[in-house]
CSV table of C-alpha atoms in Angstrom, one decimal:
chain,number,residue,atom,x,y,z
A,37,MET,CA,326.4,129.9,7.4
A,38,PHE,CA,329.7,127.1,6.3
A,39,GLN,CA,332.6,128.0,4.9
A,40,LEU,CA,333.5,125.1,2.3
A,41,ARG,CA,337.0,123.5,0.8
A,42,THR,CA,337.4,121.0,-1.8
A,43,GLN,CA,340.7,119.9,1.1
A,44,ALA,CA,341.1,119.5,3.9
A,45,PRO,CA,345.2,122.4,4.2
A,46,GLU,CA,346.8,123.2,7.5
A,47,TYR,CA,345.0,125.8,9.5
A,48,LYS,CA,347.1,129.0,8.6
A,49,PRO,CA,346.5,132.2,10.2
A,50,ASP,CA,344.4,134.4,7.3
A,51,PRO,CA,346.2,137.7,6.9
A,52,TYR,CA,342.4,139.8,6.6
A,53,GLY,CA,340.7,138.3,9.2
A,54,LYS,CA,338.8,136.1,6.9
A,55,VAL,CA,338.9,132.8,8.2
A,56,GLU,CA,338.2,131.7,11.9
A,57,VAL,CA,339.3,128.3,13.4
A,58,ALA,CA,336.7,126.7,16.4
A,59,GLY,CA,337.9,126.2,19.1
A,60,PRO,CA,337.7,124.2,22.5
A,61,SER,CA,336.2,127.4,23.8
A,62,ASP,CA,333.1,127.4,21.1
A,63,TYR,CA,331.7,124.2,23.2
A,64,PRO,CA,331.9,124.4,26.7
A,65,TYR,CA,328.5,122.5,27.7
A,66,ARG,CA,327.8,119.6,25.9
A,67,LEU,CA,324.3,120.7,25.5
A,68,ASN,CA,323.5,123.5,22.4
A,69,PHE,CA,320.2,125.4,22.0
A,70,TYR,CA,322.2,126.0,18.3
A,71,ASP,CA,321.8,129.9,18.2
A,72,ASP,CA,324.5,130.2,16.4
A,73,PRO,CA,326.1,128.4,13.3
A,74,PRO,CA,329.9,127.4,12.3
A,75,THR,CA,331.5,130.0,11.1
A,76,HIS,CA,334.6,128.1,10.6
A,77,MET,CA,336.1,126.1,7.7
A,78,VAL,CA,334.7,122.4,6.3
A,79,THR,CA,335.0,120.3,4.6
A,80,LEU,CA,332.8,118.7,2.4
A,81,GLU,CA,333.6,115.8,3.4
A,82,GLU,CA,333.4,116.7,6.8
A,83,PHE,CA,329.3,118.4,5.7
A,84,GLU,CA,328.7,115.5,4.5
A,85,SER,CA,329.9,112.9,7.3
A,86,CYS,CA,328.3,115.1,10.6
A,87,ALA,CA,325.2,115.0,8.4
A,88,ILE,CA,325.3,111.4,8.7
A,89,ASP,CA,326.0,110.7,11.6
A,90,ARG,CA,323.6,113.0,12.5
A,91,LEU,CA,320.9,111.6,10.4
A,92,ARG,CA,321.2,108.0,12.0
A,93,VAL,CA,320.6,108.9,14.8
A,94,LEU,CA,317.3,111.5,14.5
A,95,GLY,CA,316.0,108.1,11.7
A,96,GLU,CA,316.3,106.0,14.9
A,97,ILE,CA,314.0,108.2,16.4
A,98,GLU,CA,311.6,109.1,13.7
A,99,ALA,CA,311.7,104.8,13.5
A,100,CYS,CA,310.9,104.9,17.1
A,101,PHE,CA,307.8,107.3,16.7
A,102,ALA,CA,306.3,105.1,14.8
A,103,ARG,CA,307.1,101.6,15.9
A,104,ASN,CA,305.2,103.7,19.2
A,105,ARG,CA,307.7,102.7,21.9
A,106,PRO,CA,307.3,103.7,25.6
A,107,PRO,CA,309.7,105.8,26.7
A,108,ASP,CA,311.5,104.0,28.6
A,109,GLU,CA,313.2,102.0,25.4
A,110,ARG,CA,313.1,104.9,22.9
A,111,LYS,CA,315.5,106.6,25.1
A,112,ALA,CA,317.7,103.0,25.6
A,113,ILE,CA,318.2,103.1,22.0
A,114,VAL,CA,318.8,107.1,21.6
A,115,ARG,CA,321.8,107.1,23.4
A,116,ALA,CA,322.7,103.2,22.6
A,117,GLN,CA,323.2,105.0,19.0
A,118,CYS,CA,324.3,108.7,20.5
A,119,ARG,CA,327.7,106.1,21.5
A,120,LYS,CA,327.9,105.0,18.2
A,121,TYR,CA,327.5,107.7,15.6
A,122,LEU,CA,327.8,110.6,18.1
A,123,PRO,CA,329.1,110.0,21.4
A,124,LEU,CA,329.5,112.9,24.2
A,125,ASP,CA,331.7,112.9,26.2
A,126,PRO,CA,331.3,115.3,29.9
A,127,ASN,CA,334.1,117.8,31.2
A,128,ASP,CA,335.5,116.1,33.7
A,129,SER,CA,336.1,113.0,30.9
A,130,LEU,CA,339.3,112.3,30.3
A,131,SER,CA,339.0,111.4,26.6
A,132,ARG,CA,340.6,114.7,24.9
A,133,ALA,CA,338.0,114.2,21.8
A,134,GLN,CA,335.0,116.2,23.7
A,135,PHE,CA,335.8,119.8,21.9
A,136,GLU,CA,335.9,117.5,17.9
A,137,GLN,CA,332.7,115.3,19.0
A,138,ARG,CA,330.8,118.8,19.7
A,139,LYS,CA,331.2,120.3,16.8
A,140,LYS,CA,330.5,117.1,15.2
A,141,ASP,CA,327.2,117.5,16.2
A,142,HIS,CA,327.0,121.3,16.4
A,143,VAL,CA,328.0,121.0,11.7
A,144,GLY,CA,325.5,117.9,11.5
A,145,HIS,CA,322.7,119.7,13.4
A,146,PHE,CA,323.4,122.6,11.1
A,147,VAL,CA,324.0,120.9,7.8
A,148,LEU,CA,320.4,118.8,8.6
A,149,ARG,CA,318.4,122.1,9.3
A,150,LEU,CA,319.4,122.9,5.6
A,151,ALA,CA,318.5,119.5,4.1
A,152,PHE,CA,314.8,119.9,6.2
A,153,CYS,CA,314.1,123.2,6.1
A,154,ARG,CA,312.8,122.8,2.9
A,155,SER,CA,308.3,121.4,4.1
A,156,GLU,CA,306.5,121.6,7.3
A,157,GLU,CA,306.5,118.0,7.2
A,158,LEU,CA,310.1,117.7,6.6
A,159,ARG,CA,310.4,120.7,9.9
A,160,ARG,CA,307.9,119.0,11.9
A,161,ARG,CA,309.6,115.1,11.6
A,162,PHE,CA,312.9,117.1,11.8
A,163,ILE,CA,311.8,119.0,14.9
A,164,LYS,CA,310.7,115.8,16.4
A,165,ALA,CA,313.2,113.9,16.7
A,166,GLU,CA,316.0,116.9,17.2
A,167,LEU,CA,314.0,117.1,20.7
A,168,GLU,CA,314.3,113.6,21.8
A,169,LEU,CA,317.5,114.1,21.1
A,170,PHE,CA,317.7,117.1,23.4
A,171,ARG,CA,315.3,115.0,26.4
A,172,VAL,CA,317.6,112.4,26.2
A,173,ARG,CA,320.6,114.2,26.6
A,174,TYR,CA,319.1,116.7,28.9
A,175,GLU,CA,318.2,113.5,31.4
A,176,GLU,CA,321.4,112.2,31.8
A,177,GLU,CA,323.7,115.3,32.1
A,178,LEU,CA,325.1,115.7,35.2
A,179,ASP,CA,324.3,118.6,37.7
A,180,SER,CA,326.1,120.9,37.4
A,181,GLU,CA,327.0,120.9,34.1
A,182,LEU,CA,323.1,120.7,33.8
A,183,GLU,CA,322.7,123.8,35.5
A,184,SER,CA,325.6,125.2,34.8
A,185,PHE,CA,324.3,125.5,31.2
A,186,LEU,CA,320.9,126.7,32.4
A,187,LYS,CA,322.7,129.5,33.8
A,188,THR,CA,323.7,131.0,30.0
A,189,ARG,CA,320.1,131.3,29.0
A,190,SER,CA,317.2,134.0,29.8
A,191,PHE,CA,314.4,131.2,30.0
A,192,GLY,CA,312.2,134.3,31.5
A,193,LEU,CA,311.8,132.4,34.7
A,194,GLU,CA,310.8,134.4,37.5
A,195,LEU,CA,311.7,133.0,40.8
A,196,VAL,CA,308.7,132.5,43.3
A,197,ASP,CA,309.4,134.4,46.7
A,198,ASP,CA,308.7,132.8,50.2
A,199,ALA,CA,305.7,134.6,50.5
A,200,GLU,CA,304.2,134.0,47.5
A,201,LYS,CA,305.0,130.2,47.7
A,202,MET,CA,303.2,129.5,51.3
A,203,LYS,CA,300.3,132.2,50.2
A,204,TYR,CA,299.3,129.3,47.1
A,205,ALA,CA,301.1,126.4,49.6
A,206,GLU,CA,297.4,124.5,49.8
A,207,LEU,CA,296.7,125.7,46.4
A,208,LEU,CA,300.7,124.0,45.1
A,209,LYS,CA,300.1,120.6,47.0
A,210,ASP,CA,296.8,120.0,44.9
A,211,ALA,CA,298.7,120.8,41.6
A,212,ASN,CA,301.0,118.1,42.4
A,213,PRO,CA,299.9,115.9,44.9
A,214,LYS,CA,302.2,113.1,44.2
A,215,ASN,CA,305.3,115.2,44.8
A,216,TYR,CA,304.1,116.0,48.3
A,217,VAL,CA,302.0,113.2,50.1
A,218,SER,CA,304.7,109.9,50.9
A,219,PHE,CA,303.1,107.1,49.3
A,220,SER,CA,305.9,104.0,50.3
A,221,LYS,CA,307.8,105.6,53.9
A,222,LYS,CA,310.7,104.6,51.9
A,223,VAL,CA,310.1,107.7,50.3
A,224,PRO,CA,309.8,111.1,52.4
A,225,PRO,CA,307.6,113.4,50.5
A,226,LYS,CA,309.0,116.2,49.2
A,227,ASP,CA,309.5,119.7,51.7
A,228,LEU,CA,306.9,121.7,49.8
A,229,ALA,CA,309.2,125.0,52.3
A,230,LYS,CA,312.7,123.8,50.2
A,231,GLU,CA,310.9,123.4,47.0
A,232,ARG,CA,312.1,126.3,44.1
A,233,PHE,CA,309.2,126.8,41.9
A,234,TYR,CA,309.1,129.2,38.7
A,235,LYS,CA,306.5,131.8,37.2
A,236,VAL,CA,305.2,132.2,33.8
A,237,ARG,CA,303.2,132.3,30.6
A,238,TRP,CA,300.5,129.6,31.2
A,239,THR,CA,300.6,129.2,27.6
A,240,ARG,CA,304.8,128.5,27.8
A,241,VAL,CA,304.1,125.5,28.8
A,242,PRO,CA,300.6,123.8,28.3
A,243,ASP,CA,302.2,119.9,27.6
A,244,LEU,CA,302.1,121.0,32.2
A,245,VAL,CA,298.6,122.5,32.4
A,246,GLU,CA,297.3,119.9,30.2
A,247,HIS,CA,298.4,117.2,32.3
A,248,ARG,CA,297.4,119.4,35.8
A,249,LYS,CA,301.0,119.5,36.8
A,250,VAL,CA,301.2,123.6,37.5
A,251,LEU,CA,299.0,125.7,39.6
A,252,VAL,CA,298.4,128.8,37.0
A,253,LYS,CA,296.5,131.7,38.3
A,254,GLY,CA,296.1,134.9,36.7
A,255,GLY,CA,297.3,133.9,33.6
A,256,TRP,CA,300.7,132.5,35.6
A,257,ALA,CA,302.4,129.2,35.8
A,258,TYR,CA,304.1,128.1,38.7
A,259,VAL,CA,306.7,125.8,37.8
A,260,PRO,CA,308.3,123.6,40.3
A,261,ALA,CA,312.1,122.8,39.5
A,262,SER,CA,311.6,119.2,38.6
A,263,GLU,CA,309.3,120.0,36.3
A,264,GLN,CA,312.0,123.2,34.6
A,265,SER,CA,313.1,120.8,32.1
A,266,SER,CA,309.0,121.2,29.9
A,267,ILE,CA,310.5,124.9,29.8
A,268,VAL,CA,313.5,124.1,28.5
A,269,PHE,CA,311.9,122.0,25.7
A,270,ASN,CA,308.7,124.8,24.9
A,271,GLU,CA,312.0,126.7,24.1
A,272,LEU,CA,314.0,124.7,22.5
A,273,GLU,CA,311.0,123.5,20.5
A,274,ALA,CA,310.0,127.6,19.4
A,275,HIS,CA,313.5,128.5,19.0
A,276,LEU,CA,313.6,126.0,16.4
A,277,LYS,CA,310.7,126.6,15.0
A,278,THR,CA,311.4,130.2,14.5
A,279,SER,CA,315.4,128.3,12.5
A,280,LEU,CA,314.0,126.0,10.3
A,281,GLU,CA,311.5,128.7,8.4
A,282,ALA,CA,313.4,131.8,8.8
A,283,THR,CA,316.7,129.2,6.7
A,284,ALA,CA,313.9,128.0,4.5
A,285,LYS,CA,314.1,131.1,3.2
A,286,ALA,CA,317.4,131.5,2.8
A,287,LEU,CA,317.6,128.8,1.0
A,288,PRO,CA,317.5,129.7,-2.7
A,289,ARG,CA,320.8,131.4,-2.5
A,290,LEU,CA,322.3,128.2,-2.6
A,291,ASP,CA,321.1,127.2,-5.4
A,292,GLU,CA,323.8,127.7,-7.8
A,293,ASP,CA,326.0,125.7,-5.7
A,294,THR,CA,326.1,122.0,-7.6
A,295,ARG,CA,328.4,120.6,-5.1
A,296,ILE,CA,325.8,121.8,-1.6
A,297,VAL,CA,322.0,120.8,-3.5
A,298,PRO,CA,322.4,117.4,-4.6
A,299,LEU,CA,323.6,116.4,-0.9
A,300,LEU,CA,320.6,118.6,0.9
A,301,ASP,CA,318.3,117.0,-1.6
A,302,HIS,CA,320.0,112.7,0.0
A,303,LEU,CA,320.1,114.4,3.1
A,304,SER,CA,315.6,115.0,2.8
A,305,LYS,CA,315.4,111.5,1.8
A,306,GLY,CA,316.3,110.1,5.1
A,307,PHE,CA,313.1,109.9,7.0
A,308,LEU,CA,311.5,108.5,4.1
A,309,ALA,CA,314.7,104.9,4.1
A,310,GLY,CA,316.9,105.6,6.7
A,311,VAL,CA,320.3,105.1,5.6
A,312,PRO,CA,322.9,103.5,4.3
A,313,ALA,CA,324.4,101.5,7.6
A,314,GLU,CA,327.7,101.2,8.1
A,315,TRP,CA,328.8,97.6,6.5
A,316,ASP,CA,330.4,96.2,2.5
A,317,ALA,CA,327.1,96.9,0.1
A,318,GLU,CA,328.8,95.9,-2.5
A,319,HIS,CA,329.4,92.8,-1.8
A,320,SER,CA,328.1,90.8,1.6
A,321,GLY,CA,329.0,87.2,3.0
A,322,GLU,CA,330.7,84.3,0.8
A,323,ASP,CA,330.1,83.7,-3.0
A,324,ILE,CA,326.6,82.3,-4.1
A,325,ARG,CA,326.2,79.8,-7.6
A,326,ALA,CA,323.5,80.9,-9.4
A,327,ASP,CA,321.9,77.2,-8.6
A,328,MET,CA,321.7,78.0,-4.9
A,329,ILE,CA,319.3,81.4,-5.7
A,330,ASP,CA,315.9,80.1,-5.2
A,331,ASP,CA,316.6,78.5,-2.2
A,332,ILE,CA,318.6,81.7,-0.8
A,333,ALA,CA,315.4,83.6,-2.3
A,334,ARG,CA,312.6,81.8,0.1
A,335,LYS,CA,314.0,82.1,3.2
A,336,HIS,CA,316.4,84.9,3.2
A,337,TYR,CA,314.8,87.7,0.6
A,338,PRO,CA,313.1,91.0,1.5
A,339,ALA,CA,310.3,91.9,0.1
A,340,CYS,CA,311.3,93.9,-2.8
A,341,ALA,CA,314.2,91.4,-4.2
A,342,ARG,CA,310.6,88.9,-3.2
A,343,ASN,CA,309.2,90.6,-5.9
A,344,LEU,CA,311.5,90.5,-8.4
A,345,HIS,CA,312.4,86.8,-7.9
A,346,GLU,CA,308.5,85.8,-8.6
A,347,ASN,CA,308.1,87.5,-11.5
A,348,LEU,CA,311.1,86.7,-13.3
A,349,ARG,CA,310.5,83.1,-12.0
A,350,ARG,CA,307.3,82.9,-13.3
A,351,ASP,CA,307.5,85.6,-17.0
A,352,ARG,CA,311.1,84.3,-17.3
A,353,HIS,CA,311.6,88.0,-18.0
A,354,LEU,CA,311.9,91.0,-16.2
A,355,LYS,CA,312.0,94.6,-17.7
A,356,HIS,CA,315.2,97.3,-17.8
A,357,PHE,CA,314.5,98.5,-14.2
A,358,GLY,CA,313.3,95.1,-12.5
A,359,ARG,CA,317.1,93.5,-14.4
A,360,LEU,CA,319.1,96.4,-13.0
A,361,GLN,CA,317.5,96.8,-9.4
A,362,TYR,CA,317.7,92.9,-9.3
A,363,GLY,CA,321.3,91.6,-10.1
A,364,LEU,CA,322.8,94.4,-8.6
A,365,PHE,CA,321.1,92.5,-5.9
A,366,LEU,CA,322.8,89.7,-6.6
A,367,LYS,CA,325.7,90.9,-7.0
A,368,GLY,CA,325.7,92.7,-3.3
A,369,LEU,CA,324.6,88.6,-2.8
A,370,GLY,CA,328.2,87.0,-3.1
A,371,LEU,CA,326.9,86.3,-7.0
A,372,SER,CA,329.7,86.5,-9.9
A,373,ILE,CA,330.1,88.0,-13.1
A,374,GLU,CA,330.0,84.4,-14.4
A,375,GLU,CA,327.0,83.3,-12.0
A,376,ALA,CA,325.2,86.1,-13.1
A,377,LEU,CA,325.6,85.5,-16.6
A,378,LEU,CA,324.8,81.4,-16.6
A,379,PHE,CA,321.7,82.8,-13.8
A,380,TRP,CA,319.8,85.3,-16.5
A,381,ARG,CA,320.3,82.9,-19.2
A,382,ARG,CA,318.3,80.2,-17.6
A,383,SER,CA,315.9,82.6,-16.7
A,384,PHE,CA,315.3,84.3,-19.4
A,385,SER,CA,314.5,80.6,-21.2
A,386,LYS,CA,312.0,81.7,-23.2
A,387,PHE,CA,315.3,83.7,-25.7
A,388,THR,CA,317.3,82.1,-27.6
A,389,ASP,CA,321.3,82.0,-27.2
A,390,ASP,CA,322.2,85.2,-30.3
A,391,GLN,CA,318.7,87.6,-28.9
A,392,PHE,CA,320.4,86.4,-24.9
A,393,ASN,CA,323.8,87.8,-26.0
A,394,LYS,CA,322.5,90.5,-28.0
A,395,SER,CA,319.9,92.2,-25.3
A,396,TYR,CA,320.7,91.4,-22.5
A,397,LYS,CA,324.1,90.6,-21.7
A,398,TYR,CA,326.2,93.7,-22.2
A,399,ASN,CA,323.6,95.3,-19.7
A,400,ILE,CA,324.7,92.3,-16.6
A,401,ARG,CA,329.1,93.2,-17.6
A,402,HIS,CA,328.6,96.7,-17.3
A,403,SER,CA,326.8,96.7,-14.3
A,404,TYR,CA,330.2,94.9,-12.8
A,405,GLY,CA,332.3,97.3,-14.1
A,406,LEU,CA,332.8,95.1,-17.4
A,407,GLU,CA,332.1,97.6,-19.9
A,408,GLY,CA,331.3,100.8,-21.1
A,409,GLY,CA,333.4,103.0,-18.3
A,410,ARG,CA,334.1,100.7,-16.2
A,411,ARG,CA,332.0,102.1,-13.0
A,412,ASN,CA,331.7,98.9,-10.5
A,413,TYR,CA,327.9,100.0,-9.9
A,414,PRO,CA,327.0,98.7,-5.9
A,415,PRO,CA,323.7,98.1,-5.7
A,416,LYS,CA,320.9,100.1,-4.6
A,417,SER,CA,320.1,101.1,-1.3
A,418,CYS,CA,316.7,101.2,0.0
A,419,GLN,CA,316.6,105.2,0.0
A,420,GLN,CA,317.4,104.6,-3.7
A,421,ILE,CA,315.1,102.2,-4.4
A,422,LEU,CA,312.0,104.1,-2.8
A,423,THR,CA,312.8,108.1,-5.0
A,424,GLN,CA,313.8,106.6,-7.9
A,425,ASP,CA,312.4,105.0,-11.0
A,426,GLN,CA,309.2,104.7,-9.9
A,427,PRO,CA,307.7,101.8,-11.3
A,428,GLY,CA,304.7,102.2,-14.1
A,429,ALA,CA,302.3,99.4,-15.4
A,430,GLY,CA,304.1,96.0,-15.7
A,431,ASP,CA,307.2,96.7,-13.5
A,432,ASN,CA,308.0,95.1,-10.9
A,433,HIS,CA,310.7,97.2,-9.3
A,434,GLY,CA,310.3,99.5,-6.4
A,435,CYS,CA,309.4,99.0,-2.1
A,436,PRO,CA,306.4,96.0,-2.1
A,437,PHE,CA,306.2,98.8,1.2
A,438,ARG,CA,305.6,101.7,-0.8
A,439,HIS,CA,304.4,100.5,-4.7
A,440,PHE,CA,301.2,98.0,-4.2
A,441,SER,CA,298.3,98.7,-2.9
A,442,THR,CA,296.8,97.6,0.5
A,443,ASP,CA,295.6,94.9,-0.3
A,444,ASN,CA,298.2,93.2,-2.7
A,445,LEU,CA,301.0,94.1,-0.1
A,446,GLU,CA,299.5,91.6,2.6
A,447,SER,CA,298.5,89.3,0.4
A,448,ALA,CA,302.2,89.5,-0.9
A,449,LEU,CA,303.2,89.1,2.7
A,450,LEU,CA,301.8,85.8,3.4
A,451,ALA,CA,302.5,84.1,0.7
A,452,TRP,CA,306.6,84.9,1.1
A,453,TYR,CA,306.7,84.9,5.0
A,454,SER,CA,304.2,83.1,6.4
A,455,PRO,CA,306.1,79.4,6.8
A,456,HIS,CA,308.6,81.8,8.4
A,457,GLY,CA,306.4,82.7,11.3
A,458,LEU,CA,304.2,86.0,9.4
A,459,THR,CA,300.7,85.6,11.1
A,460,GLN,CA,297.4,87.5,9.4
A,461,ASP,CA,297.1,89.4,12.9
A,462,ASP,CA,300.9,90.8,12.3
A,463,LEU,CA,299.9,92.4,9.0
A,464,ASP,CA,297.4,94.9,10.7
A,465,GLU,CA,300.7,96.1,12.6
A,466,VAL,CA,303.0,96.0,9.8
A,467,THR,CA,300.7,98.1,7.6
A,468,LYS,CA,300.0,100.1,10.2
A,469,ILE,CA,303.2,101.4,9.6
A,470,VAL,CA,304.0,100.9,6.4
A,471,LYS,CA,300.0,103.6,5.8
A,472,ALA,CA,302.2,106.1,8.0
A,473,GLY,CA,304.7,106.4,5.6
A,474,HIS,CA,308.2,104.5,8.0
A,475,TYR,CA,307.4,101.7,4.9
A,476,HIS,CA,311.7,100.6,5.6
A,477,VAL,CA,310.0,100.9,9.4
A,478,ALA,CA,307.7,97.9,8.3
A,479,CYS,CA,310.6,95.6,6.6
A,480,THR,CA,312.0,95.9,10.1
A,481,ARG,CA,309.1,94.9,11.7
A,482,VAL,CA,308.8,91.7,8.6
A,483,PHE,CA,312.4,90.7,9.7
A,484,GLU,CA,312.1,90.5,13.6
A,485,LEU,CA,308.8,89.1,12.9
A,486,THR,CA,310.5,86.1,10.8
A,487,HIS,CA,313.1,85.8,12.2
A,488,ALA,CA,311.9,85.0,15.5
A,489,ALA,CA,313.2,81.2,15.8
A,490,GLN,CA,316.9,82.7,15.6
A,491,GLY,CA,316.6,84.7,18.6
A,492,VAL,CA,315.3,88.7,17.1
A,493,LYS,CA,313.1,90.5,19.4
A,494,LYS,CA,310.5,93.3,18.1
A,495,GLY,CA,312.6,96.1,18.4
A,496,GLU,CA,316.8,94.6,17.7
A,497,GLY,CA,316.1,95.5,13.7
A,498,VAL,CA,318.9,94.6,11.7
A,499,SER,CA,321.7,94.6,14.6
A,500,GLY,CA,320.0,97.5,16.4
A,501,ASP,CA,319.2,99.5,13.2
A,502,SER,CA,316.0,100.2,10.7
A,503,VAL,CA,316.2,98.6,7.8
A,504,SER,CA,318.1,100.5,4.8
A,505,HIS,CA,319.7,98.4,2.8
A,506,PRO,CA,318.3,95.0,1.2
A,507,ASN,CA,321.3,93.3,0.7
A,508,GLN,CA,322.3,94.3,5.0
A,509,TYR,CA,318.5,92.2,5.1
A,510,ALA,CA,319.7,89.0,3.5
A,511,ALA,CA,323.0,89.1,4.7
A,512,LYS,CA,321.8,89.5,8.5
A,513,SER,CA,319.8,87.2,7.5
A,514,ARG,CA,321.7,84.3,6.4
A,515,GLU,CA,323.9,85.1,8.8
A,516,LEU,CA,321.0,84.6,11.4
A,517,GLU,CA,321.0,81.0,10.0
A,518,LYS,CA,324.1,80.2,10.2
A,519,THR,CA,324.8,80.9,13.7
A,520,HIS,CA,321.7,78.9,14.6
A,521,THR,CA,322.2,75.9,12.6
A,522,GLU,CA,325.7,75.8,13.9
A,523,SER,CA,324.6,76.1,18.1
A,524,VAL,CA,322.3,73.7,17.9
A,525,LYS,CA,324.9,71.4,16.3
A,526,MET,CA,326.7,71.6,18.8
A,527,ASP,CA,323.6,71.4,21.3
A,528,VAL,CA,323.1,68.2,19.6
A,529,ASP,CA,327.1,67.4,19.1
A,530,GLY,CA,327.5,67.9,23.2
A,531,SER,CA,324.3,65.4,24.3
A,532,GLY,CA,325.5,63.0,21.4
A,533,VAL,CA,322.1,62.7,19.5
A,534,THR,CA,322.0,62.9,16.8
A,535,MET,CA,319.7,65.2,14.0
A,536,ALA,CA,319.2,65.7,11.0
A,537,LEU,CA,318.7,69.6,10.2
């Protein structure tokens, strides 16, 4: 399907005609049914970046469904995500980026098709998210471009002639009376004679039949043009289902490609924990000192880091993976190597200096890239925490939303976050999200609930995204506190009132 290269040289004519180069004519419309896979050359970097940006959008769509957002709210979020990661300009736009935008959309879809074809559950979730993305794009498409796009495909529609339409006129009106009866003087009723109807087998439009929006007679459904979109969406759903099943059968051929399979494994876990947002994961915020950590933990930590901190304070020790996860988190928080050594030495107070230096100092320096291969390790993302190094008995690393029992999770959340606004009533919503397997969405909801006093509303998440990284959570929490404090201080100073904050 894809031809991959590790570099991006200039395109040169191939004397054997084996290399195809995509051009603007390959993408005449913004809407795409993704019938044909890309056959042009794609770099590994492009292969990954196109998929990740598309996954950011699909991940937010999945989060919207997990939180039962209403359609209008969901549509607004999808549009915002598309503007950010998958913009598609119309044909009459003055932008010259149309071709690159549409090629990126095309490549990203097929890469994720490879990643999410592996199981029935992944295919189902991928199709649901893709359909919602297509639906939003369809509804905001220009009428002229939409009509042209629909003419490029055969949807098996049979236009109902005037004679047949008049024959069933009363039944057609009864099937959807709101279209033809005016309930307001400001909204005139539609003229049935001018309305176009299409005839399709009723099995093609089960959703319209279910909601009694169409006339069903003799095995045919009479669909008004205003409901034509349902046929288009059902057609796309059937097409994606068939295509994903075919891709799953062909996927074993990629097993020997060590460049592609690890990347697809990583992408397939994107719905589990989201995709890390575009921010500096290695160091966010100002430098901090060892003696500041207790206060920061109490006010700004996500559940995974809070659990590690509380257990470290209680046991004065953490096992290897716990030290690794928490140490890298602190590094991303802004703790220098000198302060890190001081923090861990104080925390491991039951050990002598000699024991600490022999057993732990090297690993701390190693995580900062100062020993061994001198690799500068970044903090772990939610996806890594959820999928790697699963905790066993006596371990404290991992994600509490996934690895705690329901009772333990509720008790822990109340203990950690009730001072910040979390109540017993909120736990039902959070645990419902957890039981559905949307762990990062549950963490996002806790963030919203505990930062309502700083102006965070339900649905806003962390700067418009779901939590996908522990340091993202902590950095945004500290930023909100700083902004809120400065705002209150300005109000107090402006009114001439002195107040202790």
